[in-house]
Coordinates of C-alpha atoms in Angstrom, one line a residue:
Chain O
M23 CA 128.1 115.4 78.2
K24 CA 124.7 113.7 76.8
K25 CA 126.1 110.5 77.7
A26 CA 126.9 111.5 81.1
L27 CA 123.4 113.1 81.7
F28 CA 122.0 109.8 80.3
M29 CA 124.3 107.5 82.7
G30 CA 123.1 110.1 85.6
C31 CA 119.4 109.8 84.8
W32 CA 119.6 105.9 84.5
F33 CA 121.6 105.6 87.8
L34 CA 119.2 107.9 89.6
A35 CA 116.1 105.7 88.5
L36 CA 118.1 102.2 89.2
A37 CA 118.6 103.7 92.6
S38 CA 115.0 104.2 93.5
P39 CA 114.2 100.9 94.8
A40 CA 117.1 101.6 97.3
H41 CA 114.5 103.7 99.0
A42 CA 112.7 100.4 100.1
M43 CA 116.0 99.0 101.6
H44 CA 114.1 95.4 101.1
I45 CA 113.1 93.3 98.2
S46 CA 109.8 94.3 97.6
E47 CA 106.8 91.8 97.7
G48 CA 106.3 89.9 94.9
I49 CA 109.2 91.0 92.9
L50 CA 110.8 87.6 92.9
P51 CA 109.4 84.8 90.8
F52 CA 108.2 81.9 93.0
G53 CA 111.1 79.7 92.5
W54 CA 113.7 82.3 93.7
A55 CA 111.5 83.2 96.7
L56 CA 111.4 79.7 97.7
L57 CA 115.0 79.1 97.1
W58 CA 116.0 81.9 99.3
F59 CA 113.9 80.9 102.1
A60 CA 115.7 77.7 102.0
V61 CA 118.9 79.3 102.4
A62 CA 117.7 81.5 105.2
M63 CA 116.1 78.6 107.2
P64 CA 119.0 76.8 108.3
F65 CA 120.7 80.2 109.8
L66 CA 117.6 81.2 111.1
A67 CA 117.1 77.7 112.8
V68 CA 120.5 78.0 114.4
G69 CA 119.9 81.5 115.6
L70 CA 116.7 80.0 117.4
R71 CA 118.4 77.0 118.7
R72 CA 121.1 79.6 120.1
L73 CA 118.5 81.8 121.6
N74 CA 116.6 79.0 123.2
E75 CA 119.9 77.9 124.8
L76 CA 120.8 81.4 126.1
S77 CA 117.1 81.9 127.8
R78 CA 117.4 78.9 129.5
D79 CA 120.4 80.7 131.4
D80 CA 118.9 83.7 131.5
L81 CA 115.5 84.6 131.1
S82 CA 115.6 88.2 130.0
M83 CA 117.0 86.9 126.7
K84 CA 114.0 86.9 124.8
P85 CA 112.6 89.8 125.8
L86 CA 116.1 91.4 125.1
V87 CA 116.3 89.9 121.8
G88 CA 112.6 91.5 121.1
L89 CA 113.6 94.7 122.2
M90 CA 116.5 94.7 120.0
A91 CA 114.2 93.8 117.1
A92 CA 112.2 96.9 118.2
V93 CA 115.6 99.0 118.0
V94 CA 116.4 97.4 114.5
F95 CA 113.0 98.0 113.3
I96 CA 112.8 101.6 114.4
I97 CA 116.4 102.2 113.3
S98 CA 115.9 101.0 109.7
C99 CA 112.4 103.3 109.7
M100 CA 114.3 106.4 110.2
P101 CA 114.9 108.4 107.0
I102 CA 118.4 109.8 106.5
P103 CA 118.9 112.1 104.1
V104 CA 121.4 111.0 101.3
P105 CA 122.3 114.3 99.4
S106 CA 124.2 112.6 96.6
A107 CA 121.0 110.9 95.7
G108 CA 118.5 113.9 96.5
T109 CA 116.5 111.5 98.6
C110 CA 116.4 109.7 102.0
S111 CA 117.4 106.3 102.8
H112 CA 118.1 104.5 106.1
P113 CA 120.4 102.1 107.9
C114 CA 119.8 98.3 108.5
G115 CA 120.8 98.0 112.1
T116 CA 122.1 94.7 111.7
G117 CA 125.6 95.6 112.4
I118 CA 124.7 96.6 116.2
S119 CA 122.9 93.8 116.7
A120 CA 125.3 91.4 115.6
I121 CA 127.9 92.9 117.6
L122 CA 125.7 92.8 120.7
V123 CA 123.8 89.2 120.4
G124 CA 126.1 87.4 117.9
P125 CA 125.4 86.6 114.1
F126 CA 122.9 83.8 114.5
V127 CA 120.4 85.4 117.0
S128 CA 120.9 88.7 114.8
V129 CA 119.5 86.9 112.1
V130 CA 116.4 86.3 114.3
I131 CA 116.2 89.8 115.1
A132 CA 116.0 90.5 111.4
A133 CA 113.8 88.3 110.3
V134 CA 111.1 89.5 113.1
A135 CA 111.9 93.3 112.3
L136 CA 111.4 92.4 108.5
L137 CA 108.3 90.2 109.4
I138 CA 106.7 93.0 111.0
Q139 CA 107.8 95.4 108.4
A140 CA 106.2 93.2 105.6
L141 CA 103.0 92.8 107.2
L142 CA 102.5 96.2 108.7
L143 CA 104.5 98.8 106.4
A144 CA 104.8 97.2 103.1
H145 CA 108.5 97.4 103.5
G146 CA 109.9 94.0 102.1
G147 CA 107.4 91.3 101.9
L148 CA 106.0 87.7 102.7
S149 CA 107.0 86.3 99.6
T150 CA 110.4 88.0 99.7
L151 CA 111.1 87.5 103.4
G152 CA 113.6 84.7 102.9
A153 CA 115.4 86.6 100.3
D154 CA 115.4 89.9 102.6
I155 CA 116.7 87.6 105.7
V156 CA 119.4 86.3 103.6
S157 CA 120.7 89.8 102.3
M158 CA 120.0 91.7 105.5
G159 CA 119.9 89.2 108.6
V160 CA 122.5 86.5 107.3
V161 CA 124.8 88.7 105.0
G162 CA 124.6 92.1 107.0
S163 CA 124.9 90.1 110.2
F164 CA 127.7 88.1 109.6
A165 CA 129.6 90.7 107.6
G166 CA 129.2 93.2 110.7
W167 CA 130.3 90.4 113.3
F168 CA 133.4 89.0 111.3
I169 CA 134.6 92.7 110.9
F170 CA 134.1 93.8 114.5
R171 CA 135.6 90.9 115.7
G172 CA 138.7 90.5 113.5
M173 CA 139.4 94.3 113.9
R174 CA 139.0 93.9 117.8
R175 CA 141.1 91.1 117.4
V176 CA 144.1 93.2 115.9
G177 CA 143.7 95.8 118.4
A178 CA 141.4 98.3 116.9
S179 CA 139.2 100.7 119.2
L180 CA 135.7 100.0 119.7
A181 CA 135.0 103.2 117.5
V182 CA 137.0 101.8 114.6
A183 CA 135.7 98.4 114.6
G184 CA 132.2 99.5 115.5
F185 CA 132.4 101.7 112.5
L186 CA 133.8 99.2 110.0
A187 CA 131.5 96.8 111.1
G188 CA 128.4 99.1 110.6
L189 CA 129.9 100.0 106.9
A190 CA 130.5 96.4 106.2
A191 CA 126.9 95.2 107.3
D192 CA 125.3 98.0 105.3
W193 CA 127.5 97.7 102.2
A194 CA 127.1 93.6 102.3
T195 CA 123.6 93.7 102.6
Y196 CA 123.1 95.8 99.6
L197 CA 125.6 93.6 97.4
A198 CA 123.9 90.8 98.3
T199 CA 120.3 92.5 97.6
S200 CA 121.9 93.3 94.4
G201 CA 122.7 89.9 93.5
V202 CA 119.4 88.4 94.7
L203 CA 117.4 91.1 92.6
A204 CA 119.6 90.5 89.6
A205 CA 118.9 86.7 89.7
G206 CA 115.2 87.0 90.3
V207 CA 114.3 89.8 87.9
R208 CA 116.9 89.1 85.0
G209 CA 114.6 87.3 82.8
S210 CA 116.7 86.5 79.9
E211 CA 119.6 88.8 80.5
P212 CA 122.7 87.3 81.7
F213 CA 123.3 87.5 85.6
I214 CA 126.8 89.4 85.9
P215 CA 125.8 92.7 83.6
L216 CA 122.6 92.9 85.5
F217 CA 124.1 92.5 89.2
L218 CA 126.9 95.0 88.2
K219 CA 124.4 97.4 86.8
I220 CA 122.1 97.1 89.9
A221 CA 125.3 97.1 92.4
V222 CA 126.5 100.3 90.4
A223 CA 123.1 101.9 90.7
F224 CA 123.2 101.6 94.7
I225 CA 126.2 103.7 94.8
P226 CA 124.5 106.7 95.2
T227 CA 122.7 106.1 98.0
Q228 CA 124.5 103.0 99.5
L229 CA 128.1 104.6 99.5
P230 CA 126.9 107.5 101.8
L231 CA 124.7 105.5 103.7
G232 CA 127.0 102.9 104.5
V233 CA 129.4 105.8 106.0
L234 CA 126.2 106.9 108.0
E235 CA 125.4 103.6 109.1
G236 CA 129.2 103.0 110.3
A237 CA 129.2 106.1 112.2
M238 CA 126.0 105.3 114.0
T239 CA 127.4 101.9 114.8
A240 CA 130.6 103.3 116.4
G241 CA 128.3 106.0 118.2
M242 CA 126.3 103.3 119.9
V243 CA 129.3 101.2 120.6
V244 CA 131.1 104.1 122.2
L245 CA 128.0 105.3 124.1
L246 CA 127.4 102.0 125.8
S247 CA 131.0 101.3 126.8
R248 CA 130.8 105.1 128.3
K249 CA 127.5 104.8 129.9
R250 CA 126.6 101.3 130.2
P251 CA 130.0 98.9 130.1
D252 CA 128.3 96.3 132.2
L253 CA 126.0 95.7 129.1
L254 CA 129.0 95.0 126.7
V255 CA 130.6 93.0 129.5
K256 CA 127.3 90.8 129.7
M257 CA 127.1 90.6 126.0
R258 CA 130.7 89.5 125.6
V259 CA 131.9 92.5 123.6
L260 CA 134.1 93.6 126.3
R261 CA 136.1 91.3 128.8
P262 CA 135.8 92.5 132.5
E263 CA 139.6 93.4 132.5
E264 CA 138.9 95.7 129.7
V265 CA 136.2 97.8 131.5
A266 CA 138.4 97.7 134.7
A267 CA 141.4 99.0 132.9
Chain R
M9 CA 104.7 105.1 113.1
H10 CA 101.2 105.9 112.9
R11 CA 100.9 103.9 109.7
L12 CA 101.2 100.9 112.1
S13 CA 98.8 101.7 114.8
H14 CA 95.7 101.6 112.5
P15 CA 93.1 100.4 114.7
T16 CA 91.5 97.1 113.4
L17 CA 87.9 97.2 112.9
I18 CA 86.9 95.0 115.5
A19 CA 83.2 94.4 114.3
H20 CA 83.9 94.3 110.8
P21 CA 82.9 90.6 109.3
V22 CA 86.2 90.2 107.7
T23 CA 87.9 90.9 110.9
L24 CA 85.8 88.5 113.1
L25 CA 86.9 85.7 110.7
D26 CA 89.3 83.0 112.3
P27 CA 92.8 84.2 111.9
R28 CA 94.2 81.2 110.5
V29 CA 91.5 80.8 107.6
K30 CA 92.4 84.3 106.7
L31 CA 96.4 83.7 106.7
L32 CA 95.8 80.4 104.9
S33 CA 93.8 81.8 102.3
A34 CA 96.1 84.8 101.9
L35 CA 99.1 82.6 101.6
A36 CA 97.5 80.7 98.9
L37 CA 96.5 83.5 97.0
L38 CA 100.1 85.0 97.6
V39 CA 101.5 81.7 96.0
M40 CA 99.2 82.1 93.2
V41 CA 100.3 85.6 92.5
V42 CA 104.1 85.1 92.9
S43 CA 103.9 82.0 90.6
C44 CA 101.9 83.8 88.0
T45 CA 103.8 84.8 84.9
G46 CA 100.9 86.7 83.2
V47 CA 99.3 90.1 84.3
A48 CA 95.7 89.7 84.4
F49 CA 95.6 87.6 87.5
P50 CA 98.1 89.5 89.7
L51 CA 95.9 92.5 88.9
L52 CA 92.7 90.7 89.7
A53 CA 94.4 90.0 93.2
A54 CA 95.6 93.5 93.7
A55 CA 91.9 94.9 92.6
L56 CA 90.4 92.2 95.3
G57 CA 93.0 93.4 98.2
L58 CA 92.4 96.8 97.4
A59 CA 88.6 96.4 97.4
L60 CA 89.1 94.7 100.7
C61 CA 90.7 97.3 102.4
L62 CA 88.4 99.7 101.3
W63 CA 85.6 97.8 102.6
L64 CA 87.2 97.4 106.0
G65 CA 87.0 101.2 106.2
V66 CA 90.9 101.7 106.0
P67 CA 91.3 105.4 105.4
A68 CA 92.5 106.0 101.5
R69 CA 95.3 108.1 102.8
L70 CA 96.9 105.2 104.7
I71 CA 95.9 102.7 101.8
L72 CA 98.3 105.2 99.3
V73 CA 101.0 105.4 101.5
R74 CA 101.0 101.7 102.2
F75 CA 100.9 101.1 98.4
A76 CA 103.1 104.1 97.3
E77 CA 106.4 102.7 98.0
P78 CA 105.9 99.1 96.3
L79 CA 103.9 100.8 93.6
F80 CA 107.0 103.0 92.6
I81 CA 109.1 100.5 92.6
A82 CA 106.8 98.5 90.3
A83 CA 106.6 101.7 88.0
V84 CA 110.6 101.7 87.8
V85 CA 111.1 98.1 87.3
L86 CA 108.4 98.3 84.3
L87 CA 110.1 101.5 82.6
L88 CA 113.8 99.8 83.4
K89 CA 112.5 96.6 81.7
T90 CA 110.8 98.1 79.0
F91 CA 113.5 100.5 77.6
F92 CA 116.6 98.6 79.0
S93 CA 115.8 95.0 78.1
G94 CA 114.4 92.9 75.5
T95 CA 115.2 92.8 71.6
D96 CA 111.8 93.4 70.0
P97 CA 111.6 97.3 69.4
L98 CA 108.2 98.6 70.1
F99 CA 108.8 102.3 69.9
T100 CA 111.4 105.0 70.2
L101 CA 112.0 108.0 72.2
H102 CA 114.3 111.0 71.7
P103 CA 114.8 112.6 75.0
F104 CA 117.8 115.1 74.8
G105 CA 119.1 114.0 71.5
L106 CA 119.5 110.5 72.6
E107 CA 117.5 107.4 71.1
I108 CA 116.0 105.2 73.7
V109 CA 113.9 102.3 72.2
A110 CA 111.2 100.7 74.3
H111 CA 111.0 96.7 73.7
R112 CA 107.9 94.7 73.4
D113 CA 109.4 91.7 75.3
G114 CA 111.0 94.1 77.8
L115 CA 107.4 95.7 78.6
A116 CA 105.9 92.0 78.9
E117 CA 108.5 91.2 81.4
G118 CA 108.2 94.4 83.3
G119 CA 104.8 94.2 83.1
A120 CA 104.4 90.6 84.6
I121 CA 106.7 91.7 87.4
A122 CA 104.8 95.2 88.2
A123 CA 101.5 93.3 88.1
R124 CA 103.0 90.5 90.6
I125 CA 104.3 93.5 92.9
A126 CA 100.8 95.1 92.9
G127 CA 99.2 91.9 93.7
A128 CA 101.1 90.4 96.2
V129 CA 101.2 93.7 97.9
A130 CA 97.5 94.1 98.0
V131 CA 97.0 90.5 99.5
V132 CA 99.5 91.1 102.3
A133 CA 98.2 94.4 103.0
A134 CA 94.5 93.3 103.3
V135 CA 95.1 90.3 105.5
G136 CA 97.6 92.9 107.7
F137 CA 94.6 95.7 107.7
A138 CA 92.1 92.6 108.8
T139 CA 94.1 91.2 111.3
P140 CA 95.4 92.2 114.7
F141 CA 98.8 91.5 115.2
T142 CA 98.8 89.1 118.0
D143 CA 96.0 86.9 116.0
L144 CA 98.4 86.7 113.1
M145 CA 101.2 85.8 115.7
A146 CA 98.9 83.0 117.1
A147 CA 97.9 81.7 113.6
L148 CA 101.5 81.4 112.7
S149 CA 102.3 79.7 115.8
W150 CA 99.2 77.1 114.7
L151 CA 101.1 76.8 111.5
R152 CA 104.2 75.6 113.6
V153 CA 106.2 78.6 112.8
P154 CA 108.7 78.2 116.1
Q155 CA 107.6 79.5 119.4
G156 CA 110.9 81.4 119.8
L157 CA 110.2 83.6 116.7
I158 CA 106.9 84.2 117.9
D159 CA 107.8 85.2 121.2
V160 CA 110.5 87.6 119.9
A161 CA 108.0 89.1 117.3
L162 CA 105.3 89.6 120.5
F163 CA 107.9 91.2 122.6
A164 CA 109.1 93.3 119.6
W165 CA 105.2 94.4 118.9
R166 CA 104.6 95.1 122.3
Y167 CA 107.7 97.7 123.1
L168 CA 107.6 98.9 119.7
F169 CA 105.5 102.0 120.6
V170 CA 107.0 102.4 123.7
L171 CA 110.7 102.5 122.3
F172 CA 109.6 104.6 119.1
D173 CA 107.8 107.2 121.8
D174 CA 111.2 107.2 123.6
A175 CA 113.0 107.7 120.3
Q176 CA 110.5 110.9 119.4
V177 CA 111.4 112.3 123.0
V178 CA 115.3 112.1 122.8
Y179 CA 115.0 113.4 118.9
A180 CA 112.9 116.6 119.7
A181 CA 115.2 117.4 122.9
Q182 CA 118.2 116.9 120.2
R183 CA 116.6 118.9 117.7
N184 CA 115.8 121.7 120.4
R185 CA 119.7 121.7 121.1
L186 CA 120.6 122.2 117.3
G187 CA 121.9 118.3 117.4
Y188 CA 120.9 118.1 113.8
A189 CA 122.5 121.5 112.6
G190 CA 125.0 120.3 110.3
F191 CA 126.0 116.9 108.8
R192 CA 128.7 115.9 111.7
R193 CA 126.6 117.0 114.4
G194 CA 123.5 115.3 112.9
L195 CA 125.5 112.1 112.5
R196 CA 126.9 112.3 116.0
S197 CA 123.2 112.9 117.6
F198 CA 122.2 110.1 115.3
G199 CA 124.5 107.8 116.8
M200 CA 123.8 108.9 120.5
L201 CA 120.1 108.4 119.8
A202 CA 120.4 104.9 118.6
G203 CA 122.6 104.0 121.5
A204 CA 120.1 105.6 124.0
L205 CA 117.4 103.1 122.4
V206 CA 119.7 100.1 122.8
I207 CA 120.3 100.8 126.5
K208 CA 116.7 101.5 126.8
A209 CA 116.0 98.3 125.5
F210 CA 118.3 96.4 127.7
D211 CA 116.8 98.1 130.7
T212 CA 113.3 97.5 129.8
S213 CA 114.2 93.8 129.0
Q214 CA 115.4 93.4 132.6
T215 CA 112.7 95.3 134.3
I216 CA 110.0 93.4 132.1
T217 CA 111.6 90.1 133.0
T218 CA 111.7 90.6 136.6
A219 CA 107.8 91.3 136.4
M220 CA 107.0 88.5 134.2
V221 CA 109.2 86.0 136.4
Q222 CA 106.9 87.3 139.4
R223 CA 103.8 86.4 137.2
G224 CA 104.9 82.7 136.7
Y225 CA 107.0 83.4 133.2
D226 CA 109.0 80.6 132.3
G227 CA 110.8 81.6 129.0
N228 CA 107.6 80.7 127.2
L229 CA 104.7 83.3 126.4
P230 CA 101.0 82.1 126.4
L231 CA 99.4 82.5 123.0
L232 CA 95.5 83.1 122.4
K233 CA 93.6 80.2 122.3
H234 CA 91.9 79.5 119.1
R235 CA 88.4 78.5 119.0
P236 CA 87.4 75.5 116.7
F237 CA 87.3 75.9 113.2
R238 CA 83.7 77.1 111.8
T239 CA 82.6 75.0 108.9
G240 CA 81.3 77.9 107.1
E241 CA 84.0 80.0 107.4
V242 CA 86.4 76.6 106.2
A243 CA 84.0 76.1 103.4
A244 CA 83.9 79.8 102.1
S245 CA 87.7 80.2 102.5
V246 CA 88.2 76.6 100.6
L247 CA 85.8 77.9 97.6
F248 CA 87.2 81.3 97.6
V249 CA 90.7 79.8 96.9
A250 CA 89.6 77.1 94.4
A251 CA 87.7 79.8 92.6
M252 CA 91.0 81.9 92.4
G253 CA 92.8 78.8 91.8
M254 CA 90.7 78.3 88.8
L255 CA 90.9 81.6 87.6
R256 CA 94.6 81.5 88.0
W257 CA 95.4 78.6 85.7
L258 CA 92.6 79.1 83.2

């Protein structure tokens, strides 16, 4: 009983950083912060190149991506109650952006949302921007995109594929965040046990939140397919014949 | 969202400084703080950042809100490192009959991380409060941050508040219709709200592109032109950074 109580307190205490969603400013040592910038840069560069190519054909792409960044910003500022942890957390939003604009441009969207949050809300940070881009932008976007495309390829409906994509984007983000945090703050401790501790500690918030994000992503995709299927065709989520059918 | 829209004090001497000078100084200070393994220098940076925020006239409540989350994380990291990391015992607690040992080396590690968080957050908060967002973007552009990223950030910033207002209207309407009564309904309502925002974003992007093309938009946004560097500002900044550097490596 005592042990269970102790473990419960431990998990709740460790889960607290999850409120922040992003890796906090200053938490990573300089070397790790620099390394994550180096990892994020190629993805961001490809994303920007892809965006420039798209906007050469369609001038509305940059405004659209900017507005999507604003949507991701707002979504990730919306607190959702997580009863199991007795607290609030919030979704990432990168699942839906990856579905709509592709994973590389979604990295750009995440980078912009994270930059604004770091500068003006102290969510995440400038020194941890690289790490946050990797965990939320790169890992979250690619996980969401691969799952969505894979599920659609095997014939899953938009709702199911959207749900799993949102779920995967959220959980993958938090696994990556756990890894980044464990590597950065471990000091003299071994990596694997600390990574497992942090990953397990995220469970009270992230397990239900991932489900919430999955449901939200499914709701968004279904709403778009009902109200504005032309947008899904434009973003190559649906083929024109699917809309006609 | 009101936390974002704090009006930067136009007439304040720090606000009037060249944004490039402020940004470069802040980045230099940030590197010093993040690369520091001690506690004193990051705490000094935290005190300076906090003092600058107060001097700028930022309301104390806004400062508290801005600092609350990272400082909470700093406190949690400090506690966890003290009690669950390290080998050199410092003292022992007995909550609920359990034995929890605090470690001297864990406390030192946790203290260093907590101080780094406080220092880095204070530096970025100070530059954020002292510089309008568009000036920051112009300074980042001068630092050769890719134009595409700056353009997307400026579009996001411009329409953030418009979309947020729309979200609030939809949310209020949903609440009034008991859209958040119950978990499943709340989930469905939230999905619809997010979907409505995406539709709004698509439509707005088409409208503003049409309006901008009619005004000569060719895919790149014009940015603020920087005035030439002022010798006094640059000299003061170099002196400040050099002094902080000396303190950092003392």
